[in-house]
Short mmCIF file of C-alpha atoms in Angstrom, two decimals:
data_model
loop_
_atom_site.label_atom_id
_atom_site.label_comp_id
_atom_site.label_asym_id
_atom_site.label_seq_id
_atom_site.Cartn_x
_atom_site.Cartn_y
_atom_site.Cartn_z
CA MET A 1 -0.39 0.11 -0.13
CA LYS A 2 1.58 3.58 -1.14
CA LYS A 3 2.16 5.90 1.73
CA THR A 4 -0.06 9.12 1.65
CA VAL A 5 1.67 11.71 1.61
CA LYS A 6 -1.50 14.05 0.50
CA PHE A 7 -3.08 16.04 3.05
CA THR A 8 -5.77 20.05 3.14
CA ALA A 9 -3.83 22.36 5.19
CA LEU A 10 -6.67 23.60 6.76
CA LEU A 11 -7.48 20.07 8.25
CA ILE A 12 -3.85 18.90 9.57
CA ILE A 13 -4.34 22.15 11.64
CA MET A 14 -7.82 21.13 12.91
CA VAL A 15 -6.45 18.20 14.10
CA VAL A 16 -3.40 19.26 15.41
CA LEU A 17 -4.97 22.02 17.08
CA LEU A 18 -7.94 19.21 18.40
CA SER A 19 -4.84 17.51 19.55
CA ALA A 20 -3.54 20.51 21.35
CA CYS A 21 -6.26 20.02 23.49
CA GLY A 22 -7.42 16.37 23.31
CA PRO A 23 -11.96 16.30 22.72
CA ASN A 24 -14.72 16.95 24.95
CA ARG A 25 -15.11 14.77 27.86
CA THR A 26 -16.75 14.91 31.43
CA GLN A 27 -14.19 13.96 33.98
CA LYS A 28 -16.01 11.78 34.73
CA GLU A 29 -14.92 10.59 31.27
CA ILE A 30 -11.91 10.92 31.48
CA ASP A 31 -11.39 9.86 34.74
CA HIS A 32 -12.89 6.74 33.25
CA ALA A 33 -10.89 6.99 30.58
CA LEU A 34 -7.40 6.98 32.61
CA LYS A 35 -8.38 4.83 35.30
CA SER A 36 -6.39 1.72 34.43
CA ASP A 37 -8.42 -1.11 32.92
CA GLU A 38 -7.50 -4.83 33.80
CA SER A 39 -10.52 -6.36 34.42
CA LYS A 40 -10.35 -9.76 32.56
CA GLU A 41 -14.57 -10.80 32.08
CA LYS A 42 -15.01 -11.05 28.85
CA PRO A 43 -16.99 -9.33 26.70
CA GLU A 44 -19.29 -10.32 24.11
CA GLN A 45 -17.55 -8.01 21.44
CA LEU A 46 -14.40 -6.34 20.35
CA THR A 47 -13.76 -3.76 17.41
CA MET A 48 -11.68 -3.51 14.65
CA TRP A 49 -11.29 -0.53 12.40
CA VAL A 50 -8.56 -2.77 9.39
CA ASP A 51 -8.67 -1.19 6.21
CA GLY A 52 -9.38 -2.13 3.47
CA ASP A 53 -10.79 -5.25 1.07
CA LYS A 54 -7.79 -7.37 1.69
CA GLN A 55 -7.41 -7.35 5.01
CA ILE A 56 -11.09 -7.42 5.53
CA ALA A 57 -10.55 -11.27 4.16
CA PHE A 58 -7.41 -12.06 6.12
CA TYR A 59 -8.67 -10.65 8.76
CA LYS A 60 -11.84 -12.67 9.15
CA LYS A 61 -9.75 -16.28 8.87
CA ILE A 62 -7.49 -15.18 12.25
CA THR A 63 -10.76 -13.30 14.30
CA ALA A 64 -12.12 -16.61 13.32
CA ASN A 65 -9.53 -18.64 14.68
CA TYR A 66 -9.56 -16.12 17.47
CA THR A 67 -13.28 -16.17 18.73
CA LYS A 68 -12.82 -20.03 18.76
CA LYS A 69 -10.07 -19.38 21.51
CA THR A 70 -11.36 -17.36 23.39
CA GLY A 71 -15.22 -17.19 22.81
CA ILE A 72 -14.97 -13.22 21.62
CA LYS A 73 -16.48 -12.72 18.07
CA VAL A 74 -13.90 -9.68 16.70
CA LYS A 75 -16.44 -7.52 14.02
CA LEU A 76 -14.22 -5.66 11.07
CA VAL A 77 -15.30 -3.00 10.45
CA ASN A 78 -14.66 -1.56 6.88
CA VAL A 79 -12.14 2.30 7.56
CA GLY A 80 -9.12 3.69 5.77
CA GLN A 81 -6.29 3.74 7.15
CA ASN A 82 -5.96 7.48 6.57
CA ASP A 83 -9.36 7.89 7.91
CA GLN A 84 -8.94 5.79 11.05
CA LEU A 85 -7.83 9.10 12.52
CA GLU A 86 -10.39 12.15 11.90
CA ASN A 87 -13.04 9.49 12.37
CA ILE A 88 -11.78 8.33 16.09
CA SER A 89 -12.14 11.63 16.92
CA LEU A 90 -15.73 12.18 15.63
CA ASP A 91 -17.13 8.56 17.21
CA ALA A 92 -15.31 7.34 20.41
CA PRO A 93 -16.32 10.21 21.70
CA ALA A 94 -19.78 9.02 21.33
CA GLY A 95 -19.11 5.64 21.54
CA LYS A 96 -19.21 4.19 17.82
CA GLY A 97 -15.56 3.47 17.67
CA PRO A 98 -13.75 0.63 17.89
CA ASP A 99 -11.03 -1.35 19.93
CA LEU A 100 -8.29 -1.88 17.71
CA PHE A 101 -7.21 0.58 14.77
CA PHE A 102 -4.67 0.71 12.41
CA LEU A 103 -2.57 3.81 11.58
CA ALA A 104 0.80 5.01 9.81
CA HIS A 105 2.94 5.45 12.58
CA ASP A 106 3.21 9.00 11.37
CA ASN A 107 0.08 9.93 13.41
CA THR A 108 1.28 8.38 16.85
CA GLY A 109 1.90 11.85 18.53
CA SER A 110 -1.70 12.86 17.16
CA ALA A 111 -3.34 10.39 18.24
CA TYR A 112 -2.08 9.91 22.28
CA LEU A 113 -2.52 14.01 22.17
CA GLN A 114 -6.01 13.40 21.42
CA GLY A 115 -6.40 11.19 24.41
CA LEU A 116 -7.69 8.72 21.75
CA ALA A 117 -4.54 6.09 21.93
CA ALA A 118 -3.58 4.37 25.48
CA GLU A 119 -0.75 3.39 26.36
CA LEU A 120 0.09 0.70 25.90
CA LYS A 121 2.30 -1.59 28.90
CA PHE A 122 3.87 -5.08 27.62
CA SER A 123 6.22 -7.29 28.92
CA GLU A 124 10.11 -8.17 28.04
CA LYS A 125 9.24 -11.41 27.08
CA GLN A 126 5.44 -10.23 25.40
CA LEU A 127 7.74 -8.03 23.07
CA GLU A 128 9.88 -10.71 21.89
CA GLY A 129 10.68 -10.71 18.13
CA TYR A 130 9.40 -7.01 17.43
CA ASN A 131 11.64 -4.86 14.88
CA LYS A 132 13.33 -2.84 17.94
CA ASP A 133 13.59 -0.04 15.62
CA ALA A 134 9.56 -0.03 14.64
CA LEU A 135 8.35 -1.00 18.32
CA ARG A 136 10.13 3.01 18.35
CA ALA A 137 8.34 4.29 15.50
CA LEU A 138 5.26 4.21 17.43
CA ASN A 139 5.82 5.22 21.17
CA TYR A 140 5.56 8.24 22.19
CA ASP A 141 6.64 10.86 25.10
CA HIS A 142 8.64 7.59 26.11
CA LYS A 143 5.22 5.49 25.57
CA GLN A 144 4.50 2.17 23.64
CA LEU A 145 0.44 3.21 21.71
CA ALA A 146 0.64 1.03 19.50
CA LEU A 147 1.89 -2.59 18.04
CA PRO A 148 3.69 -3.15 13.98
CA SER A 149 2.01 -5.18 11.71
CA ILE A 150 3.61 -3.92 9.13
CA VAL A 151 7.26 -2.02 7.98
CA GLU A 152 7.46 -0.70 4.91
CA THR A 153 10.64 0.92 2.46
CA THR A 154 12.22 1.57 -1.00
CA ALA A 155 14.02 0.19 -2.19
CA LEU A 156 15.90 -0.07 -6.38
CA PHE A 157 13.71 -2.56 -8.42
CA TYR A 158 16.27 -3.39 -12.17
CA ASN A 159 15.34 -4.95 -15.23
CA LYS A 160 17.27 -7.66 -16.15
CA LYS A 161 17.17 -7.28 -19.85
CA TYR A 162 19.05 -3.91 -19.21
CA VAL A 163 20.38 -4.09 -16.28
CA LYS A 164 22.36 -7.50 -16.16
CA GLU A 165 23.90 -7.59 -12.29
CA ALA A 166 22.32 -5.09 -9.99
CA PRO A 167 24.19 -2.18 -9.18
CA ARG A 168 26.52 -1.40 -6.13
CA THR A 169 26.76 2.92 -6.16
CA LEU A 170 25.02 5.50 -7.53
CA GLU A 171 27.56 6.34 -9.67
CA GLU A 172 26.38 3.07 -11.94
CA VAL A 173 22.98 4.00 -12.05
CA GLU A 174 23.21 7.57 -12.78
CA ALA A 175 25.78 4.99 -15.83
CA ASN A 176 22.51 2.44 -15.93
CA ALA A 177 20.34 5.47 -16.53
CA GLU A 178 22.52 7.12 -19.21
CA LYS A 179 22.70 4.41 -21.26
CA TYR A 180 19.43 3.03 -21.35
CA THR A 181 16.91 7.14 -21.71
CA ASP A 182 15.32 7.68 -24.85
CA PRO A 183 12.29 9.71 -24.23
CA LYS A 184 11.27 9.44 -27.49
CA LYS A 185 11.20 5.86 -27.14
CA LYS A 186 9.55 6.09 -24.07
CA GLN A 187 12.08 4.37 -22.38
CA TYR A 188 14.18 5.18 -19.01
CA GLY A 189 17.31 3.63 -17.24
CA PHE A 190 16.20 5.20 -13.57
CA ILE A 191 12.99 6.53 -12.81
CA PHE A 192 10.86 7.19 -9.51
CA ASP A 193 8.53 9.63 -7.71
CA ALA A 194 10.70 12.12 -7.56
CA LYS A 195 8.46 14.78 -6.52
CA ASN A 196 7.29 13.55 -4.21
CA PHE A 197 9.53 13.86 -0.65
CA TYR A 198 8.53 9.79 0.31
CA PHE A 199 10.38 8.95 -2.76
CA ASN A 200 12.45 11.25 -2.48
CA TYR A 201 13.82 11.40 0.81
CA PRO A 202 17.00 9.08 0.42
CA PHE A 203 18.58 11.15 -3.01
CA LEU A 204 17.91 14.92 -1.22
CA PHE A 205 19.12 13.80 2.33
CA ASP A 206 22.49 12.75 3.16
CA ASN A 207 22.77 10.01 6.71
CA ASP A 208 23.59 13.01 8.58
CA ASP A 209 20.64 14.92 7.76
CA TYR A 210 17.69 15.65 8.59
CA ILE A 211 13.83 16.93 8.75
CA PHE A 212 14.10 18.46 13.06
CA LYS A 213 17.29 17.78 15.25
CA LYS A 214 16.74 14.81 17.66
CA ASN A 215 18.31 15.20 21.27
CA GLY A 216 17.84 12.28 22.25
CA ASN A 217 14.65 10.42 21.36
CA ASN A 218 12.78 13.34 20.84
CA TYR A 219 12.68 16.09 18.09
CA ASP A 220 12.58 19.51 18.10
CA ILE A 221 10.84 21.46 16.31
CA ASN A 222 12.56 24.36 15.99
CA GLN A 223 15.62 22.78 14.41
CA LEU A 224 15.19 22.09 10.69
CA GLY A 225 17.16 20.62 8.02
CA LEU A 226 15.73 20.79 5.13
CA ASN A 227 17.56 23.74 3.39
CA SER A 228 21.41 22.71 5.53
CA LYS A 229 23.62 23.03 2.12
CA SER A 230 24.17 19.52 0.55
CA VAL A 231 20.23 18.55 1.07
CA ILE A 232 20.64 21.41 -1.46
CA LYS A 233 22.93 20.43 -3.31
CA ASN A 234 21.66 17.36 -3.71
CA GLY A 235 18.82 19.41 -5.58
CA GLU A 236 20.94 20.84 -7.15
CA ARG A 237 22.23 16.26 -8.41
CA LEU A 238 17.94 16.03 -8.53
CA GLN A 239 17.62 18.73 -11.57
CA GLY A 240 20.38 17.37 -13.23
CA TRP A 241 18.67 14.27 -13.59
CA TYR A 242 15.37 15.70 -15.47
CA GLU A 243 18.13 18.36 -17.42
CA LYS A 244 19.02 15.63 -19.03
CA GLY A 245 15.95 13.48 -19.12
CA TYR A 246 16.88 10.56 -16.54
CA LEU A 247 13.10 12.40 -14.74
CA PRO A 248 10.08 12.49 -16.82
CA LYS A 249 8.04 15.70 -15.32
CA ALA A 250 5.22 14.59 -15.73
CA ALA A 251 4.60 11.02 -15.07
CA THR A 252 2.65 10.01 -12.58
CA HIS A 253 4.01 7.30 -9.61
CA ASP A 254 1.63 5.30 -11.57
CA VAL A 255 2.41 5.60 -15.14
CA MET A 256 5.64 4.40 -13.64
CA ILE A 257 4.71 1.79 -12.47
CA GLY A 258 3.22 1.09 -15.58
CA LEU A 259 5.88 2.09 -17.95
CA PHE A 260 8.12 -1.00 -15.56
CA LYS A 261 5.33 -3.79 -15.71
CA ASP A 262 5.99 -2.50 -19.28
CA GLY A 263 9.82 -3.93 -20.14
CA LYS A 264 10.37 0.57 -21.25
CA VAL A 265 11.94 0.94 -17.65
CA GLY A 266 15.86 -0.08 -16.37
CA GLN A 267 16.02 0.56 -12.54
CA PHE A 268 12.95 1.73 -11.25
CA VAL A 269 12.50 3.26 -7.03
CA THR A 270 9.50 1.90 -5.33
CA GLY A 271 7.54 0.15 -2.42
CA PRO A 272 6.80 -4.26 -2.32
CA TRP A 273 3.34 -2.53 -2.84
CA ASN A 274 3.13 -4.29 -6.65
CA LEU A 275 6.03 -6.36 -6.30
CA ASN A 276 3.05 -9.74 -6.77
CA GLU A 277 2.26 -8.06 -10.61
CA TYR A 278 6.68 -7.28 -11.36
CA GLN A 279 6.51 -11.16 -10.96
CA GLU A 280 4.68 -12.13 -13.48
CA VAL A 281 4.76 -9.63 -16.06
CA LEU A 282 8.85 -9.77 -15.76
CA GLY A 283 9.88 -13.30 -14.87
CA LYS A 284 12.71 -13.31 -14.89
CA ASP A 285 14.31 -10.24 -16.13
CA LEU A 286 13.04 -9.15 -13.18
CA GLY A 287 15.86 -7.81 -10.79
CA VAL A 288 15.37 -6.46 -6.85
CA THR A 289 18.35 -4.83 -4.65
CA THR A 290 18.83 -2.99 -1.68
CA LEU A 291 19.40 0.56 -2.24
CA PRO A 292 22.98 1.49 -4.05
CA THR A 293 26.13 3.77 -2.05
CA ASP A 294 25.91 7.10 -1.67
CA LYS A 295 29.26 8.88 -1.35
CA GLY A 296 30.07 5.75 0.27
CA GLU A 297 27.32 5.36 2.57
CA LYS A 298 24.21 2.50 1.94
CA MET A 299 21.39 5.15 1.80
CA LYS A 300 19.02 5.11 3.67
CA PRO A 301 15.87 5.51 2.91
CA PHE A 302 12.14 5.68 5.05
CA LEU A 303 11.09 3.74 7.82
CA GLY A 304 7.06 3.28 7.42
CA VAL A 305 5.51 1.23 10.86
CA ARG A 306 1.70 0.82 10.55
CA GLY A 307 0.78 -0.92 13.54
CA TRP A 308 -2.78 -1.42 15.53
CA TYR A 309 -3.84 1.14 18.47
CA LEU A 310 -6.10 0.84 21.28
CA SER A 311 -8.68 3.28 21.16
CA GLU A 312 -8.85 4.81 25.00
CA TYR A 313 -11.77 4.41 25.06
CA SER A 314 -12.62 1.18 24.87
CA GLN A 315 -14.68 -0.24 27.73
CA SER A 316 -12.29 -3.37 27.39
CA LYS A 317 -9.20 -3.34 27.09
CA TYR A 318 -7.18 -6.05 28.64
CA TRP A 319 -8.72 -8.44 25.85
CA ALA A 320 -8.87 -5.48 23.22
CA LYS A 321 -4.20 -5.92 24.25
CA ASP A 322 -5.35 -9.22 24.30
CA LEU A 323 -6.19 -9.57 21.33
CA MET A 324 -3.59 -7.44 19.65
CA LEU A 325 -0.81 -9.63 20.83
CA TYR A 326 -2.80 -11.48 18.93
CA ILE A 327 -3.00 -10.34 15.34
CA THR A 328 0.94 -9.14 15.48
CA SER A 329 1.95 -13.27 16.69
CA LYS A 330 4.89 -14.25 14.70
CA ASP A 331 2.08 -16.64 13.97
CA THR A 332 -0.58 -14.47 12.41
CA LEU A 333 2.43 -11.61 10.68
CA GLN A 334 4.30 -14.53 9.23
CA LYS A 335 0.48 -15.85 7.25
CA TYR A 336 0.28 -11.88 6.90
CA THR A 337 3.78 -11.85 4.86
CA ASP A 338 3.27 -14.95 2.80
CA GLU A 339 -0.17 -14.69 1.89
CA MET A 340 0.15 -9.80 1.42
CA SER A 341 3.91 -9.85 -0.01
CA GLU A 342 4.43 -7.15 2.68
CA ILE A 343 7.60 -7.31 5.08
CA THR A 344 6.14 -7.08 9.35
CA GLY A 345 6.99 -5.96 12.33
CA ARG A 346 8.53 -8.21 13.35
CA THR A 347 12.40 -10.02 12.67
CA ASP A 348 11.61 -13.93 13.22
CA VAL A 349 9.46 -13.69 10.60
CA LYS A 350 11.06 -14.50 7.66
CA SER A 351 9.98 -14.32 3.90
CA SER A 352 9.81 -16.86 1.79
CA ASN A 353 10.01 -14.83 -1.46
CA PRO A 354 13.64 -13.58 -2.11
CA ASN A 355 12.13 -9.94 -3.67
CA LEU A 356 10.56 -9.26 -0.19
CA LYS A 357 14.06 -10.65 1.20
CA VAL A 358 15.47 -7.08 -0.11
CA PHE A 359 13.33 -5.22 1.27
CA GLU A 360 13.28 -6.97 5.04
CA GLU A 361 17.26 -6.19 4.28
CA GLN A 362 16.31 -2.22 3.18
CA ALA A 363 14.21 -1.72 6.48
CA LYS A 364 18.08 -2.35 8.50
CA ASN A 365 19.17 0.71 6.69
CA ALA A 366 16.48 2.99 6.95
CA GLU A 367 15.57 6.30 8.71
CA PRO A 368 11.76 6.45 10.40
CA MET A 369 10.05 9.08 9.76
CA PRO A 370 9.02 11.41 12.27
CA ASN A 371 6.03 10.68 14.65
CA ILE A 372 5.87 13.89 15.91
CA PRO A 373 2.24 16.17 14.70
CA GLU A 374 4.27 18.58 13.15
CA MET A 375 6.01 16.16 10.36
CA GLN A 376 2.20 16.61 9.03
CA GLN A 377 3.85 20.10 8.17
CA VAL A 378 5.97 18.86 6.07
CA TRP A 379 4.98 16.13 3.68
CA GLU A 380 3.22 19.63 0.86
CA PRO A 381 6.04 21.77 0.90
CA MET A 382 8.66 19.91 0.99
CA GLY A 383 6.69 18.08 -2.31
CA ASN A 384 5.58 21.65 -4.16
CA ALA A 385 10.40 22.65 -3.41
CA SER A 386 10.94 19.12 -5.66
CA THR A 387 8.30 20.30 -8.20
CA PHE A 388 9.35 23.58 -7.53
CA ILE A 389 13.50 21.74 -8.88
CA SER A 390 11.87 20.63 -11.43
CA ASN A 391 10.44 22.95 -13.43
CA GLY A 392 14.50 24.52 -12.79
CA LYS A 393 14.36 26.44 -10.05
CA ASP A 394 17.29 27.20 -7.86
CA SER A 395 17.42 24.45 -5.79
CA LYS A 396 18.44 26.92 -2.56
CA GLN A 397 15.69 29.41 -2.70
CA ALA A 398 13.03 26.12 -3.07
CA LEU A 399 14.33 24.49 -0.43
CA ASP A 400 14.47 27.95 1.81
CA GLU A 401 11.08 28.58 1.49
CA ALA A 402 9.55 25.13 2.29
CA THR A 403 11.77 25.34 5.29
CA LYS A 404 10.13 29.04 6.09
CA ASP A 405 6.56 27.75 5.04
CA ILE A 406 7.08 24.67 7.05
CA LYS A 407 7.61 26.79 10.50
CA GLN A 408 5.09 29.03 9.91
CA ASN A 409 2.29 26.52 10.36
CA ILE A 410 4.13 25.23 12.92
CA ASP A 411 4.11 28.50 14.70
CA ILE A 412 0.90 28.04 14.04
CA LEU A 413 -0.09 25.58 15.72
CA HIS A 414 1.93 26.26 18.64
CA PRO A 415 1.24 30.28 19.04
CA GLU A 416 1.27 29.63 23.03
CA ASP A 417 5.04 29.49 21.18
CA ASN A 418 5.63 32.93 19.52
#
């Protein structure tokens, strides 16, 4: 599933402003929510909000087994991942929300600050086998707020008709781009969605660069590194790839997927979401490898984590947490990776697909997206800056303007600091 990074500014501001003050609740409701709920009395039913038809089909089988084991029915409700945070802020206070909900980790801070995600307590034994970076991505203010189900990152696909061996350095990638690119034939040696910050992050940011400077485990929202000298220089390199015709200006990510499937692309940086289609269409010509080195260092793409959160409004927290452990267990997530062709949030689960194993390896060298609410202010300005760069705008000017916009948006969210 592709990472969605387009948000309307108004909705973002409203959501995060709500996060600062939390939903309207009576003192009695707040006291009940804050009280430790370890009641072992079994509910008749638990409710999960599930992201899409494929997940519904998968979890229908899994939860049927949970019902056999515990006698608790599990109601599955199809709610898109990108709609869940807003919907639960409206439904949960009215008693219509789920016990468990499903989010990308960069919403963790917002979910907690809005009083929607309950703090979780686990023993060391219960957390054995989970990816530690994924757990940290789902931790906010030293509070564990979810368990990881899926991790996502990008890697380098290549067509062996053009590229015989996996490129190991960015220089090799550029040489292949030069050799096989012919825009008149709609043939490209090297493409990726360079206008999308999710995909261009590893090409813009060296390993020492940062979006928000980290102090220990905390992000400093007042120290941005989006227009550092190295990011600006890498932006100039990106612009050069457009000028040389490597990157098609008008092509969307979906168009690029089509070009790759049609055998028109030598190298393509993307996620594992369409892996089964590529394998079916390209067969033995499909190659997958981790991102190359740049300036002698391994490139680090974004690491995205999607996980299960426990609603603060759940009336059966003990059993909802039990269900959460069940659906993120080693056995369940092994079935998930085998059936859904996605990499999971557990290091003790291994895919049998060698191409998917590449993504498991890349996930070990990836940078978790900041999980603070202020990160939502970064996507659109950085996407705009990338578009301006593609159209020939000076890299420094584009990134300076993006940084200014992000700072202004963050200031709006924190008027008390001004």
